[in-house]
Short mmCIF file of C-alpha atoms and ligand atoms in Angstrom, two decimals:
data_model
loop_
_atom_site.label_atom_id
_atom_site.label_comp_id
_atom_site.label_asym_id
_atom_site.label_seq_id
_atom_site.Cartn_x
_atom_site.Cartn_y
_atom_site.Cartn_z
CA UNK Z 12 84.16 61.26 86.23
CA UNK Z 13 86.68 59.84 83.47
CA UNK Z 14 86.45 58.37 80.72
CA UNK Z 15 89.08 56.67 79.01
CA UNK Z 16 89.14 57.03 74.64
CA UNK Z 17 89.12 54.00 72.61
CA UNK Z 18 93.00 53.41 70.96
CA UNK Z 19 92.45 53.22 67.78
CA UNK Z 20 94.64 51.11 66.35
CA UNK Z 21 95.36 50.01 62.28
CA UNK Z 22 93.44 46.37 63.58
CA UNK Z 23 90.35 48.91 64.91
CA UNK Z 24 90.96 50.64 61.33
CA UNK Z 25 90.99 47.87 59.64
CA UNK Z 26 87.83 45.59 61.19
CA UNK Z 27 85.67 49.38 61.15
CA UNK Z 28 86.19 49.76 57.29
CA UNK Z 29 85.08 45.88 56.84
CA UNK Z 30 82.08 46.78 58.83
CA UNK Z 31 81.57 50.22 57.21
CA UNK Z 32 80.24 50.26 53.38
CA UNK Z 33 82.61 49.72 51.09
CA UNK Z 34 83.79 52.23 48.51
CA UNK Z 35 81.67 51.61 44.84
CA UNK Z 36 83.20 50.67 41.68
CA UNK Z 37 84.21 54.68 40.69
CA UNK Z 38 84.86 55.84 44.07
CA UNK Z 39 87.96 52.75 44.52
CA UNK Z 40 88.63 53.48 40.87
CA UNK Z 41 89.92 57.10 41.82
CA UNK Z 42 91.78 56.28 44.93
CA UNK Z 43 93.64 53.64 42.90
CA UNK Z 44 94.48 55.80 40.19
CA UNK Z 45 95.29 58.78 42.87
CA UNK Z 46 97.45 56.68 45.06
CA UNK Z 47 99.53 55.35 41.12
CA UNK Z 48 99.49 58.66 40.01
CA UNK Z 49 100.30 60.58 43.09
CA UNK Z 50 101.97 58.51 45.58
CA UNK Z 51 103.40 62.02 47.18
CA UNK Z 52 100.10 63.88 47.21
CA UNK Z 53 97.85 60.54 47.14
CA UNK Z 54 97.13 60.62 51.03
CA UNK Z 55 96.31 64.82 50.92
CA UNK Z 56 92.99 62.01 49.78
CA UNK Z 57 90.08 62.69 52.36
CA UNK Z 58 90.21 59.03 53.53
CA UNK Z 59 86.83 56.67 52.78
CA UNK Z 60 85.06 56.62 56.10
CA UNK Z 61 84.87 60.26 55.93
CA UNK Z 62 83.62 60.05 52.21
CA UNK Z 63 81.06 57.76 53.56
CA UNK Z 64 80.33 60.60 56.28
CA UNK Z 65 80.12 63.16 53.74
CA UNK Z 66 77.87 61.71 51.49
CA UNK Z 67 75.61 60.08 54.33
CA UNK Z 68 75.77 63.98 56.01
CA UNK Z 69 75.57 65.51 53.12
CA UNK Z 70 71.68 63.05 52.61
CA UNK Z 71 70.52 63.23 55.69
CA UNK Z 72 70.62 66.93 55.76
CA UNK Z 73 69.12 67.22 53.30
CA UNK Z 74 71.14 70.01 51.97
CA UNK Z 75 71.00 71.89 48.34
CA UNK Z 76 74.05 74.93 48.72
CA UNK Z 77 77.70 73.10 49.38
CA UNK Z 78 80.89 74.43 49.87
CA UNK Z 79 83.96 72.92 49.32
CA UNK Z 80 87.67 74.44 49.69
CA UNK Z 81 89.86 72.05 48.64
CA UNK Z 82 89.59 69.80 46.54
CA UNK Z 83 92.26 67.40 44.80
CA UNK Z 84 91.37 64.60 42.47
CA UNK Z 85 87.85 64.38 44.00
CA UNK Z 86 87.04 62.05 46.55
CA UNK Z 87 85.19 64.15 49.21
CA UNK Z 88 83.32 66.44 46.36
CA UNK Z 89 82.23 62.94 44.66
CA UNK Z 90 80.80 62.40 48.14
CA UNK Z 91 78.77 65.43 48.91
CA UNK Z 92 77.63 66.17 45.57
CA UNK Z 93 76.39 62.21 45.76
CA UNK Z 94 74.34 63.72 48.43
CA UNK Z 95 72.97 66.60 47.27
CA UNK Z 96 69.22 66.71 46.79
CA UNK Z 97 67.45 66.78 44.17
CA UNK Z 98 68.44 70.37 42.14
CA UNK Z 99 71.75 71.12 44.98
CA UNK Z 100 74.87 72.08 43.98
CA UNK Z 101 78.24 72.20 45.16
CA UNK Z 102 81.25 74.72 44.39
CA UNK Z 103 84.70 73.61 44.87
CA UNK Z 104 87.57 75.97 44.82
CA UNK Z 105 91.59 74.90 43.72
CA UNK Z 106 94.40 76.02 43.13
CA UNK Z 107 95.31 73.13 41.11
CA UNK Z 108 94.35 72.37 37.32
CA UNK Z 109 96.18 69.63 37.39
CA UNK Z 110 94.40 68.06 40.32
CA UNK Z 111 91.29 69.30 39.61
CA UNK Z 112 91.14 68.04 36.23
CA UNK Z 113 91.26 64.31 37.77
CA UNK Z 114 88.34 64.70 39.61
CA UNK Z 115 85.49 66.13 36.79
CA UNK Z 116 86.82 62.75 34.60
CA UNK Z 117 85.41 61.04 38.42
CA UNK Z 118 82.36 63.58 38.43
CA UNK Z 119 81.76 62.82 34.55
CA UNK Z 120 82.24 58.75 35.36
CA UNK Z 121 79.45 59.21 38.78
CA UNK Z 122 77.45 61.21 36.43
CA UNK Z 123 77.82 64.41 38.60
CA UNK Z 124 79.43 66.65 36.81
CA UNK Z 125 76.08 68.60 36.25
CA UNK Z 126 76.03 69.56 40.32
CA UNK Z 127 79.23 70.78 40.63
CA UNK Z 128 80.86 74.44 39.65
CA UNK Z 129 84.52 74.29 39.93
CA UNK Z 130 86.59 78.14 40.30
CA UNK Z 131 90.64 77.84 40.49
CA UNK Z 132 92.75 79.69 41.89
CA UNK Z 133 93.59 81.48 46.01
CA UNK Z 134 90.22 80.35 47.81
CA UNK Z 135 90.90 83.22 49.93
CA UNK Z 136 90.07 85.34 47.17
CA UNK Z 137 87.93 83.40 45.00
CA UNK Z 138 85.64 82.67 47.90
CA UNK Z 139 84.63 86.52 48.35
CA UNK Z 140 82.72 85.71 45.17
CA UNK Z 141 79.94 83.77 46.68
CA UNK Z 142 76.87 85.97 47.75
CA UNK Z 143 77.41 87.69 50.93
CA UNK Z 144 74.34 87.06 52.96
CA UNK Z 145 74.14 82.85 54.32
CA UNK Z 146 72.96 80.50 52.15
CA UNK Z 147 74.35 77.75 52.09
CA UNK Z 148 73.31 74.38 54.00
CA UNK Z 149 77.34 72.64 54.12
CA UNK Z 150 80.92 73.94 54.44
CA UNK Z 151 83.94 71.67 53.35
CA UNK Z 152 87.35 73.10 54.53
CA UNK Z 153 90.58 71.22 53.71
CA UNK Z 154 92.95 73.02 52.33
CA UNK Z 155 96.40 75.41 52.71
CA UNK Z 156 96.20 74.46 56.79
CA UNK Z 157 97.50 78.18 56.71
CA UNK Z 158 94.51 79.81 54.57
CA UNK Z 159 91.71 77.68 57.39
CA UNK Z 160 91.27 80.58 59.84
CA UNK Z 161 90.43 83.27 56.68
CA UNK Z 162 88.34 80.14 54.97
CA UNK Z 163 85.75 80.39 57.73
CA UNK Z 164 85.70 83.77 58.42
CA UNK Z 165 84.44 84.61 55.00
CA UNK Z 166 81.99 80.92 55.26
CA UNK Z 167 80.39 81.36 58.68
CA UNK Z 168 78.33 84.32 57.94
CA UNK Z 169 76.93 82.86 54.88
CA UNK Z 170 76.29 79.09 55.90
CA UNK Z 171 72.97 79.28 56.86
CA UNK Z 172 70.94 79.05 60.78
CA UNK Z 173 71.30 75.36 61.19
CA UNK Z 174 73.50 75.12 58.34
CA UNK Z 175 77.40 72.70 58.69
CA UNK Z 176 80.54 73.52 58.47
CA UNK Z 177 83.98 70.65 58.39
CA UNK Z 178 86.65 71.47 58.42
CA UNK Z 179 89.57 68.10 57.80
CA UNK Z 180 92.60 67.69 60.22
CA UNK Z 181 91.91 69.42 63.05
CA UNK Z 182 93.80 66.69 64.01
CA UNK Z 183 96.80 67.35 62.50
CA UNK Z 184 98.30 63.75 63.07
CA UNK Z 185 98.66 64.70 67.26
CA UNK Z 186 101.07 67.89 66.59
CA UNK Z 187 98.15 70.07 68.18
CA UNK Z 188 99.92 68.96 70.94
CA UNK Z 189 103.03 70.32 70.34
CA UNK Z 190 103.02 72.87 67.87
CA UNK Z 191 106.52 73.02 65.94
CA UNK Z 192 105.65 74.55 62.58
CA UNK Z 193 103.64 76.75 60.47
CA UNK Z 194 101.26 75.12 59.88
CA UNK Z 195 100.93 73.14 63.00
CA UNK Z 196 100.23 76.76 64.11
CA UNK Z 197 98.34 77.49 62.05
CA UNK Z 198 95.90 74.30 63.41
CA UNK Z 199 96.11 75.10 67.18
CA UNK Z 200 95.72 78.93 66.87
CA UNK Z 201 92.24 77.45 64.38
CA UNK Z 202 90.57 75.11 66.45
CA UNK Z 203 91.57 77.99 69.69
CA UNK Z 204 89.12 79.78 67.41
CA UNK Z 205 86.31 77.51 66.18
CA UNK Z 206 85.88 76.60 69.79
CA UNK Z 207 85.05 80.89 71.10
CA UNK Z 208 83.55 81.29 68.12
CA UNK Z 209 80.07 82.35 69.80
CA UNK Z 210 78.31 81.94 66.03
CA UNK Z 211 78.40 78.29 66.05
CA UNK Z 212 78.72 74.74 68.42
CA UNK Z 213 80.74 72.51 67.38
CA UNK Z 214 82.86 69.37 68.01
CA UNK Z 215 85.77 67.89 66.85
CA UNK Z 216 85.24 64.01 65.58
CA UNK Z 217 88.24 61.74 66.24
CA UNK Z 218 87.88 60.10 62.65
CA UNK Z 219 90.72 60.12 60.41
CA UNK Z 220 93.30 63.75 60.86
CA UNK Z 221 89.70 64.56 63.03
CA UNK Z 222 87.19 66.74 60.99
CA UNK Z 223 85.20 69.64 63.54
CA UNK Z 224 81.61 70.03 62.98
CA UNK Z 225 80.19 72.99 63.52
CA UNK Z 226 76.94 73.33 63.15
CA UNK Z 227 75.36 77.66 62.60
CA UNK Z 228 73.41 79.09 65.75
CA UNK Z 229 70.71 81.57 64.32
C1 SAM U 1 94.02 67.99 51.23
S1 SAM U 1 93.66 67.77 49.10
C2 SAM U 1 91.78 67.76 49.48
C3 SAM U 1 92.01 66.74 49.04
C4 SAM U 1 90.45 66.16 48.89
N1 SAM U 1 89.51 66.90 50.43
C5 SAM U 1 90.28 65.40 49.15
O1 SAM U 1 89.39 64.96 49.46
O2 SAM U 1 90.59 64.11 47.71
C6 SAM U 1 94.48 70.33 49.59
C7 SAM U 1 93.30 70.91 48.26
O3 SAM U 1 94.33 72.35 48.15
C8 SAM U 1 94.67 73.40 47.60
N2 SAM U 1 94.58 74.52 47.78
C9 SAM U 1 95.44 74.42 48.59
N3 SAM U 1 96.21 75.64 48.31
C10 SAM U 1 95.15 76.49 48.46
C11 SAM U 1 94.05 77.26 48.04
N4 SAM U 1 95.32 78.82 48.15
N5 SAM U 1 93.43 77.71 47.69
C12 SAM U 1 92.88 76.34 47.33
N6 SAM U 1 93.23 75.88 46.87
C13 SAM U 1 93.88 74.88 47.72
C14 SAM U 1 94.89 71.48 47.46
O4 SAM U 1 95.71 71.95 45.13
C15 SAM U 1 94.63 71.01 47.37
O5 SAM U 1 93.63 69.82 45.50
#
């Protein structure tokens, strides 16, 4: 059996956005400020449809303990924090005070700052501060691509059975098919490692730049 995938043209993408719940005022202002203040870096922000997906998945799965690696100006963390169950907490890891100062402002504006703890520093080191036992319901990895495998190895044992790991940019603008740079190679090696990892079952969702969704097995 063969299946021809649907090519997501710009027009179809516009249609998809127009028929999904739109970002609210706080989120829309965060998107606008990131693009006006940081035009060269703003493409790092998750897409609106990814933000909506993060919030919905967090809500649907009743997440109480979440970790994010790669926060930037806060769009994905805001989405996860808004979806947390009562009493839920999100710990964010990033190396940049400048980027995350923007995030902090928007968390406060959205009234979710009391649910989020930000830890600044190289995530490979700081993730080791987390309790070693499986306690996380949700993990979102979206930082430097060369670090993905290290973050995965630190986090998979800390995710409870049935918990979810999401990893962004795993189709890497299609460069997974013809890897050239170090980051291309890192994503290819990471994807190979995930599909061979017996601790999880995984699917790459073709949402924006590719989003791996993995469920921790018992
Ligand atoms: C793609 S952006 C994250 C986008 C974010 N998820 C959002 O929705 O706006 C990548 C982030 O990873 C951070 N980063 C890069 N290298 C890092 C490292 N070694 N440890 C922790 N964070 C890192 C960068 O400072 C940047 O904010």
